[in-house]
XYZ file of C-alpha atoms in Angstrom:
552
model
C -3.541 29.425 15.883
C -1.634 27.038 13.920
C -3.590 24.024 15.166
C -6.811 25.800 14.304
C -5.683 26.667 10.952
C -4.796 23.319 10.173
C -8.110 21.937 11.570
C -10.222 24.530 9.345
C -7.939 23.305 6.367
C -8.722 19.651 7.140
C -12.400 20.320 7.360
C -12.321 22.414 4.087
C -10.352 19.583 2.384
C -12.796 16.675 3.626
C -15.732 18.932 2.527
C -14.313 19.257 -0.971
C -14.183 15.452 -1.343
C -18.163 15.177 -0.946
C -17.900 16.120 -4.670
C -16.203 14.288 -7.775
C -14.542 17.628 -8.498
C -12.929 17.606 -5.086
C -10.967 14.488 -6.108
C -9.417 16.095 -9.200
C -5.412 16.425 -9.078
C -3.665 19.498 -10.213
C -2.554 18.948 -14.005
C 1.066 19.551 -14.188
C 2.323 22.512 -16.099
C 5.352 20.314 -17.466
C 2.967 17.476 -18.881
C 3.340 16.349 -22.467
C -0.278 15.267 -22.466
C -2.751 16.545 -25.263
C -4.741 19.931 -24.348
C -7.661 18.746 -22.356
C -6.128 15.430 -21.272
C -4.855 14.746 -17.729
C -1.947 13.678 -16.386
C -0.043 14.286 -12.931
C 3.327 14.170 -11.396
C 3.390 10.501 -10.723
C 2.685 9.898 -14.606
C 5.103 12.419 -16.018
C 8.625 12.197 -16.604
C 10.424 11.902 -13.348
C 11.551 15.491 -12.243
C 15.317 15.885 -11.629
C 14.855 16.650 -7.859
C 13.408 13.005 -7.819
C 16.148 11.288 -9.430
C 17.847 10.471 -6.118
C 18.538 6.769 -6.602
C 22.351 5.477 -7.187
C 23.787 2.030 -7.694
C 23.761 1.646 -3.986
C 20.113 2.454 -3.880
C 19.398 -0.480 -6.419
C 21.541 -2.664 -4.023
C 19.087 -2.040 -1.185
C 16.382 -2.160 -3.192
C 16.929 -5.789 -4.577
C 17.811 -6.634 -0.932
C 14.458 -5.215 0.028
C 12.875 -7.136 -2.571
C 14.388 -10.629 -2.332
C 15.089 -10.935 1.397
C 11.575 -12.358 2.193
C 10.124 -15.536 3.546
C 9.511 -16.990 -0.019
C 13.102 -16.604 -1.059
C 14.300 -18.269 2.270
C 12.037 -21.151 1.360
C 12.689 -21.277 -2.538
C 14.892 -24.411 -2.202
C 11.875 -26.229 -0.536
C 9.861 -26.471 -3.366
C 12.871 -27.943 -5.601
C 13.914 -30.533 -3.030
C 10.340 -31.631 -2.263
C 9.895 -32.701 -5.886
C 12.729 -35.130 -5.721
C 15.807 -33.103 -6.683
C 18.934 -32.387 -4.374
C 20.391 -29.342 -2.768
C 22.801 -29.235 -5.698
C 20.041 -28.755 -8.312
C 18.395 -26.353 -5.982
C 21.566 -24.167 -5.875
C 21.902 -24.393 -9.835
C 18.438 -23.488 -10.214
C 18.532 -20.580 -8.040
C 21.977 -19.323 -9.535
C 20.787 -19.881 -13.365
C 17.177 -19.006 -12.711
C 18.316 -15.574 -11.332
C 20.748 -14.746 -13.804
C 18.253 -15.498 -16.735
C 15.811 -12.991 -15.288
C 18.436 -10.216 -15.017
C 18.227 -10.106 -19.037
C 14.743 -8.588 -19.165
C 15.607 -6.616 -15.749
C 18.678 -4.976 -17.336
C 17.040 -4.434 -20.669
C 13.710 -2.863 -19.344
C 15.333 -1.061 -16.399
C 17.519 0.791 -18.950
C 14.245 2.439 -20.213
C 13.070 3.792 -17.095
C 16.924 4.919 -16.179
C 17.337 6.737 -19.316
C 13.947 8.087 -20.163
C 12.682 8.236 -16.558
C 9.388 7.134 -17.302
C 7.016 4.565 -15.684
C 6.148 1.120 -16.944
C 2.683 2.171 -18.032
C 3.987 4.772 -20.246
C 6.966 2.758 -21.637
C 4.303 -0.130 -22.598
C 2.597 2.409 -25.139
C 5.487 2.438 -27.577
C 5.424 -1.517 -28.178
C 1.611 -2.222 -27.414
C -0.120 0.881 -28.572
C -2.007 3.440 -26.752
C -5.066 1.386 -25.897
C -3.669 -2.139 -25.897
C -0.942 -0.863 -23.508
C -3.682 -0.963 -20.919
C -4.160 -4.659 -20.980
C -0.308 -5.051 -20.114
C -0.894 -2.451 -17.540
C -3.961 -4.258 -16.058
C -2.446 -7.685 -16.201
C 0.463 -6.472 -14.068
C -1.966 -4.639 -11.682
C -3.875 -7.651 -10.967
C -0.800 -9.896 -10.300
C 0.611 -7.264 -7.873
C -2.708 -7.216 -5.840
C -2.753 -10.913 -5.460
C 0.939 -11.018 -4.399
C 0.593 -7.916 -2.021
C -2.213 -9.933 -0.480
C -0.174 -13.174 0.076
C 2.895 -11.308 1.167
C 0.658 -9.169 3.773
C -0.703 -12.327 5.240
C 2.892 -13.788 5.458
C 3.662 -10.698 7.547
C 0.928 -11.198 9.764
C 2.363 -14.647 10.700
C 5.506 -12.758 11.637
C 3.568 -10.416 13.733
C 2.133 -13.371 15.569
C 5.750 -14.315 16.831
C 6.474 -10.678 17.950
C 3.283 -10.672 20.136
C 3.649 -14.099 21.444
C 7.285 -13.743 22.419
C 5.962 -10.987 24.746
C 2.566 -12.491 25.972
C 2.550 -16.262 25.341
C -0.854 -16.314 26.339
C -1.534 -14.476 22.906
C -1.788 -17.845 21.253
C -4.528 -19.056 23.535
C -6.849 -16.619 22.507
C -10.291 -18.247 21.871
C -11.572 -18.315 18.216
C -14.806 -16.834 17.533
C -14.661 -16.888 13.661
C -16.434 -19.816 11.770
C -13.778 -22.349 10.485
C -15.177 -21.984 6.912
C -13.769 -18.160 6.839
C -10.096 -19.654 6.805
C -8.606 -17.385 9.695
C -8.984 -17.392 13.439
C -9.686 -14.466 15.677
C -5.928 -14.436 16.785
C -4.855 -14.542 13.242
C -7.035 -11.578 12.408
C -5.755 -9.483 15.180
C -2.482 -10.353 13.912
C -3.184 -9.270 10.432
C -4.781 -6.168 11.401
C -1.888 -5.142 13.745
C 0.621 -5.904 10.728
C -1.175 -4.016 8.082
C -1.808 -1.006 10.354
C 2.013 -0.940 10.889
C 2.671 -1.446 7.277
C 0.164 1.154 5.970
C 1.972 4.494 6.864
C 5.372 3.057 5.583
C 3.558 2.234 2.089
C 2.944 6.034 1.858
C 6.350 6.969 1.912
C 7.201 8.482 -1.821
C 9.447 5.979 -3.727
C 12.312 8.598 -4.099
C 12.550 8.614 -0.159
C 13.131 5.023 0.510
C 16.804 4.612 0.131
C 17.170 4.477 3.954
C 14.326 2.002 4.420
C 16.124 -0.439 2.334
C 19.238 -0.078 3.989
C 17.570 -0.662 7.374
C 15.982 -3.586 6.081
C 19.124 -5.252 4.745
C 21.047 -4.745 8.168
C 18.158 -6.233 10.085
C 17.245 -9.300 8.049
C 20.770 -10.356 7.357
C 21.746 -9.913 11.078
C 18.832 -11.903 12.088
C 19.241 -14.636 9.206
C 22.877 -15.121 10.315
C 21.900 -15.270 13.832
C 19.168 -18.036 13.065
C 21.749 -19.968 11.123
C 24.279 -19.879 13.964
C 21.471 -20.833 16.311
C 20.178 -23.751 14.443
C 23.716 -25.217 13.813
C 24.713 -24.938 17.132
C 21.536 -26.613 18.515
C 22.071 -29.451 15.946
C 25.838 -29.731 16.432
C 26.309 -29.179 12.722
C 24.268 -28.642 9.465
C 22.486 -31.999 9.402
C 22.155 -34.467 6.793
C 20.063 -32.870 4.012
C 23.310 -32.810 1.881
C 23.031 -36.534 1.709
C 19.539 -36.763 0.697
C 19.221 -39.261 -2.561
C 17.374 -38.277 -5.821
C 13.590 -38.775 -5.869
C 13.459 -39.094 -9.674
C 15.731 -40.329 -12.360
C 16.139 -40.221 -16.180
C 14.328 -37.614 -18.344
C 11.864 -37.001 -15.471
C 14.663 -35.442 -13.522
C 15.804 -33.244 -16.509
C 12.215 -31.727 -16.846
C 12.039 -31.394 -13.287
C 15.197 -29.270 -13.270
C 13.932 -27.219 -16.317
C 10.602 -26.646 -14.529
C 12.464 -25.368 -11.483
C 14.634 -22.975 -13.412
C 11.730 -21.568 -15.100
C 10.017 -21.236 -11.740
C 12.728 -19.265 -10.346
C 12.849 -17.055 -13.272
C 8.959 -16.634 -13.333
C 9.138 -15.906 -9.687
C 10.548 -12.730 -10.966
C 8.469 -12.039 -14.150
C 6.588 -9.220 -12.678
C 9.660 -7.197 -11.526
C 11.019 -7.828 -15.089
C 7.832 -6.235 -16.534
C 7.731 -3.317 -14.449
C 11.343 -2.521 -13.483
C 11.116 0.932 -15.061
C 8.677 2.093 -12.050
C 11.828 1.992 -9.885
C 15.043 2.664 -12.432
C 13.038 5.846 -13.386
C 14.502 7.197 -10.231
C 17.950 6.620 -10.968
C 20.429 9.741 -11.480
C 22.449 7.421 -14.063
C 21.658 4.261 -16.066
C 24.811 2.653 -14.687
C 23.132 1.593 -11.626
C 20.823 -0.824 -13.756
C 23.645 -2.926 -14.877
C 24.603 -4.026 -11.232
C 21.557 -6.144 -11.080
C 23.224 -8.929 -12.758
C 25.404 -9.375 -9.598
C 22.851 -8.215 -6.982
C 19.755 -10.675 -7.675
C 21.768 -14.002 -7.891
C 23.836 -13.040 -5.210
C 21.191 -12.266 -2.696
C 18.914 -15.450 -3.795
C 21.963 -17.688 -3.208
C 22.680 -16.424 -0.058
C 19.096 -16.516 1.219
C 18.504 -19.937 -0.449
C 21.628 -21.378 1.555
C 20.411 -20.038 4.671
C 17.277 -21.884 4.273
C 18.708 -25.174 3.035
C 21.119 -25.189 6.272
C 18.435 -24.122 8.787
C 15.974 -26.869 7.599
C 18.713 -29.458 7.601
C 19.253 -28.666 11.303
C 15.741 -28.588 12.110
C 15.575 -32.383 11.213
C 18.180 -32.899 14.071
C 16.787 -30.555 16.460
C 13.095 -31.143 16.003
C 12.808 -34.297 14.069
C 11.244 -32.888 10.752
C 12.292 -30.692 8.152
C 11.050 -27.031 8.774
C 11.503 -24.676 5.851
C 9.697 -21.709 7.387
C 11.872 -19.527 9.339
C 8.693 -18.526 11.272
C 7.794 -21.807 11.997
C 11.446 -22.487 13.293
C 11.132 -19.509 15.611
C 7.706 -20.829 16.792
C 9.525 -23.898 18.406
C 11.533 -21.557 20.428
C 10.206 -21.105 24.061
C 11.519 -19.803 27.471
C 13.104 -16.355 27.817
C 15.888 -16.621 25.439
C 13.848 -18.538 22.993
C 10.943 -16.061 22.943
C 13.878 -13.095 22.826
C 14.958 -14.847 19.552
C 11.445 -15.372 18.259
C 10.980 -11.597 18.900
C 13.739 -10.394 16.686
C 12.938 -13.216 13.918
C 9.227 -12.028 13.840
C 10.564 -8.092 13.756
C 13.063 -8.813 10.900
C 10.522 -10.730 8.841
C 7.769 -8.117 9.389
C 10.323 -5.484 8.185
C 11.234 -7.835 5.164
C 7.503 -8.398 4.125
C 7.058 -4.600 4.161
C 9.989 -4.063 2.235
C 9.105 -6.726 -0.549
C 5.262 -5.366 -0.649
C 7.072 -1.782 -1.384
C 9.561 -2.750 -3.868
C 7.621 -5.490 -5.543
C 3.827 -5.037 -5.406
C 2.184 -1.715 -3.962
C 4.249 1.010 -5.638
C 3.900 -1.103 -9.050
C 0.084 -1.437 -8.736
C -0.120 2.166 -7.589
C 1.726 3.305 -10.700
C -0.599 1.170 -12.958
C -3.738 2.753 -11.348
C -2.368 6.164 -11.529
C -1.546 5.985 -15.127
C -5.092 4.449 -15.984
C -6.751 7.152 -14.016
C -4.151 10.257 -13.748
C -7.001 12.656 -13.392
C -8.081 11.244 -9.863
C -5.259 8.914 -8.909
C -1.500 9.558 -7.974
C 0.757 7.095 -6.304
C -0.287 7.748 -2.821
C -4.149 7.295 -3.571
C -3.001 4.247 -5.652
C -1.249 2.716 -2.853
C -4.251 3.385 -0.542
C -6.615 1.656 -2.868
C -3.931 -1.081 -3.573
C -3.456 -2.092 0.002
C -7.066 -1.992 1.112
C -8.112 -3.982 -1.666
C -5.383 -6.594 -1.378
C -5.269 -6.864 2.484
C -9.246 -6.862 3.144
C -11.346 -7.268 0.111
C -9.362 -10.056 -1.349
C -9.318 -11.866 1.876
C -5.648 -13.175 1.423
C -6.273 -15.957 4.196
C -8.771 -17.385 1.724
C -6.480 -17.424 -1.034
C -3.865 -19.444 1.062
C -5.922 -21.854 2.841
C -8.880 -22.599 0.500
C -7.777 -21.870 -3.102
C -4.691 -23.762 -3.921
C -6.117 -23.926 -7.792
C -5.999 -20.093 -7.529
C -2.515 -20.126 -6.270
C -1.465 -22.196 -9.177
C -3.377 -19.893 -11.487
C -1.218 -16.955 -9.986
C 1.947 -18.812 -10.363
C 1.043 -19.283 -14.063
C 0.531 -15.692 -14.816
C 4.152 -15.547 -15.734
C 3.148 -17.000 -18.992
C 1.369 -13.642 -19.627
C 4.100 -11.436 -17.827
C 6.964 -12.856 -20.037
C 5.741 -11.895 -23.324
C 5.183 -8.391 -21.923
C 8.685 -8.001 -20.660
C 10.033 -9.315 -24.089
C 7.737 -6.956 -26.102
C 9.109 -3.938 -24.008
C 12.877 -5.078 -24.284
C 12.634 -5.835 -28.068
C 10.687 -2.735 -29.113
C 13.235 -0.575 -27.324
C 16.753 -2.355 -28.137
C 15.940 -4.049 -31.412
C 13.373 -2.123 -33.232
C 13.980 1.405 -32.156
C 17.397 1.312 -31.454
C 16.866 2.929 -28.133
C 15.293 6.121 -29.426
C 11.825 7.140 -28.358
C 9.806 10.189 -28.551
C 8.949 10.725 -25.129
C 6.492 13.416 -25.567
C 4.695 11.047 -28.243
C 4.311 8.596 -25.410
C 1.833 10.829 -23.809
C -0.294 11.857 -26.527
C -3.357 9.866 -27.469
C -2.917 10.605 -31.248
C 0.876 10.664 -31.321
C 3.170 8.333 -33.357
C 2.546 5.417 -30.708
C -1.158 5.094 -31.420
C -0.429 2.939 -34.443
C -4.066 3.176 -35.780
C -7.382 4.311 -34.957
C -7.769 1.494 -32.622
C -4.637 2.114 -30.710
C -3.338 -1.528 -31.130
C -0.014 -2.439 -32.386
C -0.969 -5.607 -34.175
C 2.562 -7.021 -34.290
C 2.547 -6.932 -30.481
C -0.747 -8.715 -30.577
C 0.577 -11.142 -32.824
C 3.735 -11.950 -30.746
C 1.827 -12.086 -27.498
C -0.466 -14.616 -28.714
C 2.276 -17.044 -30.319
C 4.182 -16.606 -26.938
C 1.074 -17.336 -24.611
C -1.308 -19.861 -26.560
C 1.228 -22.827 -26.375
C 1.577 -22.648 -22.746
C -2.118 -22.597 -21.998
C -2.725 -26.342 -22.034
C -0.064 -26.928 -19.292
C -1.251 -24.012 -17.208
C -4.683 -25.514 -17.156
C -3.405 -28.937 -16.079
C -1.658 -27.228 -13.286
C -4.862 -25.330 -12.201
C -6.940 -28.662 -12.809
C -4.834 -31.590 -12.321
C -7.698 -33.911 -13.885
C -6.879 -32.342 -17.293
C -3.316 -33.717 -17.286
C -3.965 -36.949 -18.949
C -6.077 -35.357 -21.722
C -3.307 -32.691 -22.348
C -0.381 -35.328 -22.601
C 2.953 -34.211 -23.347
C 1.772 -30.445 -24.265
C 2.102 -29.659 -20.676
C 5.803 -30.101 -20.985
C 6.367 -26.705 -22.685
C 4.819 -25.113 -19.570
C 7.788 -26.698 -17.695
C 9.838 -23.989 -19.597
C 7.012 -21.301 -19.904
C 9.383 -18.277 -19.160
C 11.970 -19.261 -21.468
C 9.564 -20.117 -24.033
C 7.367 -16.934 -23.448
C 10.199 -14.389 -23.522
C 12.204 -15.795 -26.244
C 9.366 -16.376 -28.737
C 7.889 -13.155 -28.133
C 11.001 -11.252 -28.439
C 12.029 -12.887 -31.645
C 8.627 -12.955 -33.412
C 7.973 -9.258 -32.596
C 11.482 -8.442 -33.969
C 10.932 -10.306 -36.974
C 7.690 -8.633 -37.636
C 8.965 -5.183 -37.241
C 11.815 -5.905 -39.851
C 9.462 -7.151 -42.599
C 6.511 -4.739 -41.647
C 8.026 -1.836 -39.862
C 5.864 1.191 -38.810
C 7.743 4.303 -40.326
C 6.113 6.546 -37.780
C 7.889 5.312 -34.988
C 11.537 5.323 -36.478
C 13.334 8.222 -35.267
C 17.183 8.996 -35.543
C 17.608 9.974 -31.940
C 15.742 10.114 -28.445
C 13.431 13.220 -28.096
C 13.194 14.137 -24.359
C 11.570 17.714 -24.754
C 12.867 18.492 -21.222
C 12.944 22.326 -20.456
C 16.127 22.047 -18.599
C 17.842 20.476 -21.491
C 16.534 23.255 -23.777
C 17.851 26.010 -21.304
C 21.276 24.332 -21.188
C 21.812 23.807 -24.744
C 20.485 27.205 -25.910
C 24.072 27.963 -25.138
C 25.242 25.442 -27.717
C 24.365 26.545 -31.191
C 25.309 22.972 -32.421
C 22.368 21.437 -31.003
C 19.524 20.522 -33.512
C 16.036 21.354 -32.878
C 13.103 19.484 -34.252
C 10.999 22.352 -35.397
C 7.843 20.141 -36.187
C 7.989 18.894 -32.625
C 9.013 22.119 -31.063
C 11.286 19.968 -29.057
C 14.766 19.502 -28.267
C 16.378 16.387 -29.862
C 19.169 14.942 -27.672
C 21.075 11.722 -27.159
C 21.004 11.596 -23.642
C 18.622 12.884 -20.634
C 19.544 15.159 -17.611
C-alpha cells in the first residue's frame, strides 16, 4: 500500500509539472518580501534549525574547496614562467593571505545576518543593479563547474583503468573535432552520474562529506608523496633550478603570480555569505585566515615534491597527480592508481559543491525565487555546465576563452570590495534585513534600482585593467597596448583596493541618508518572542520590527 501511495503521488506530481503553475514553489510565511512578491526558504534568512555549521565545519569546508588538482598544480604555473620554488611558496602564502581579507569581511555578512550573497549585494548595488553582480558570479561558477567536472572525469578514468586496463583501448567513434574520445565521454558520463546525487545534498547537511573528503584526500596525497620520493630515492633537483628571468621582469612576474593566486579565490571572496549564512556563530569566519594559506601551502609543497621526483623516475617533470598515477602499472601500481583516482574524484566533487554549484544555485534561486530553489538550481547548473557548455571543448579548443575566464577576476574583485566597504565602512555593520527583501525599500536607492556610487566605483576599478585582459585573451594586441598591461599583472590588488576606497569616499561626501540606521534590524520572530520578556528592548514602530544588536 505504501508503494502504491508513493507511485500515485509521483504520478500526480509529474502531471502537475505539465503546467507552469505546477512549478511554483510555496511562498514562505516568514518571508520579508513585498505583498504579492515571491521568495522561498533558500532565499530567505537561514532558519535557526539550518544554522548547523561551526568553526570545524569551516575547516572542513576549506579543505573541501582547496584540496583539488588545480591547487596541487598551482606552483607549476609559477615555476613554468621562470621563477623558482621559493617564489612559488611565497606567492601561495601571501596570495592566499590577501584573499582572506575579503573572505573574512564578506563572510561576516552571512554569519551575522544569515542571508545569501544575492540578497547582501542589494545593499551596495541597489535592487536591480545587484542582479548584474549576481549574474556575473553565476556565469563564472558555471564555467568553473564545467572545468572541474571534466577534471573529475580524468580521475574516473584512472579508477576504471586500474580495474580494467583494457578500458584505455576502447576504440574512438567520436570525430576529432569534437575534442573528446569515446572513452573520455564514458568517463565523463560516469563521473557526472556519481556526482549528481551528491550535489543535491542540502548545504546544511554537508559537514560529514567535508570531513570524509579531508581524510581521504590528505591520506592519499601523503601516500603519493611517500611513493614518489621512495621511487626517486629523494626529492629530486627542482630545488636547484635557476631563475629563468632577471631584473624588473622577475618582479613583475612575482606580482602577477601573487595576483593570480589571489584571483583564483575571487569567486569565493565574492559569494562567501552563501556558506557562512549556515554558521551558528560568526567566530568561525575568522579562522579562514589560517585555514586557506595553510591548506594551499601544504598541497603546493606536495605538488612540488612529487613533480621533482617524477623527473628522476620518469625523465620529465609531471605536475598533474593523475598523470603521475597513469604511469603506474602492475597489480600494486594499478591499486595505487585506483586510490589516487578515487581521492581526486571525491576532491573534484567537493570543490564543485563548495565553490561552484551551490553558489550558482543560490544565484539562480534569488533571480527566480517563484520557480527555483537551491535543489532545482543545482540541477540546472550541473546539466548546463557538464553537457550544454561541453567542457572538453573549453579545455582543448578554446585557450582564449580560458584566458578570459581567468580574467573575470577583474569584475569579481570590485564586487567583493563593494560588499566589504558598504557593510564595514559605509553602514558600520548595520543593515535593515527586511529592507533587503523589499523592492521599494531603503536599498532601492532610486526608481532605477541602481546605486550610482557603486557603478562609479566599479568602473574605476575595472576599466584600467581591460587592456591587459584583452592582451591576455588576444596576444596580438600586446604590442599596441604597451605597458598598460602591467596593471593587469596586479588586477586583484588594484581592483579590490580601488573599488573599496572610491566607494567609501563617494559615500562620505555623497551619503544616502535612507540607508543610515543606528543598529541592525533583523525582524526575527524568535527574537521578538524572546525579547518580549525584556521591556528594555526598543521596537521600531514604523517598521513594526524588533531592533537588535545581534541575531539569534
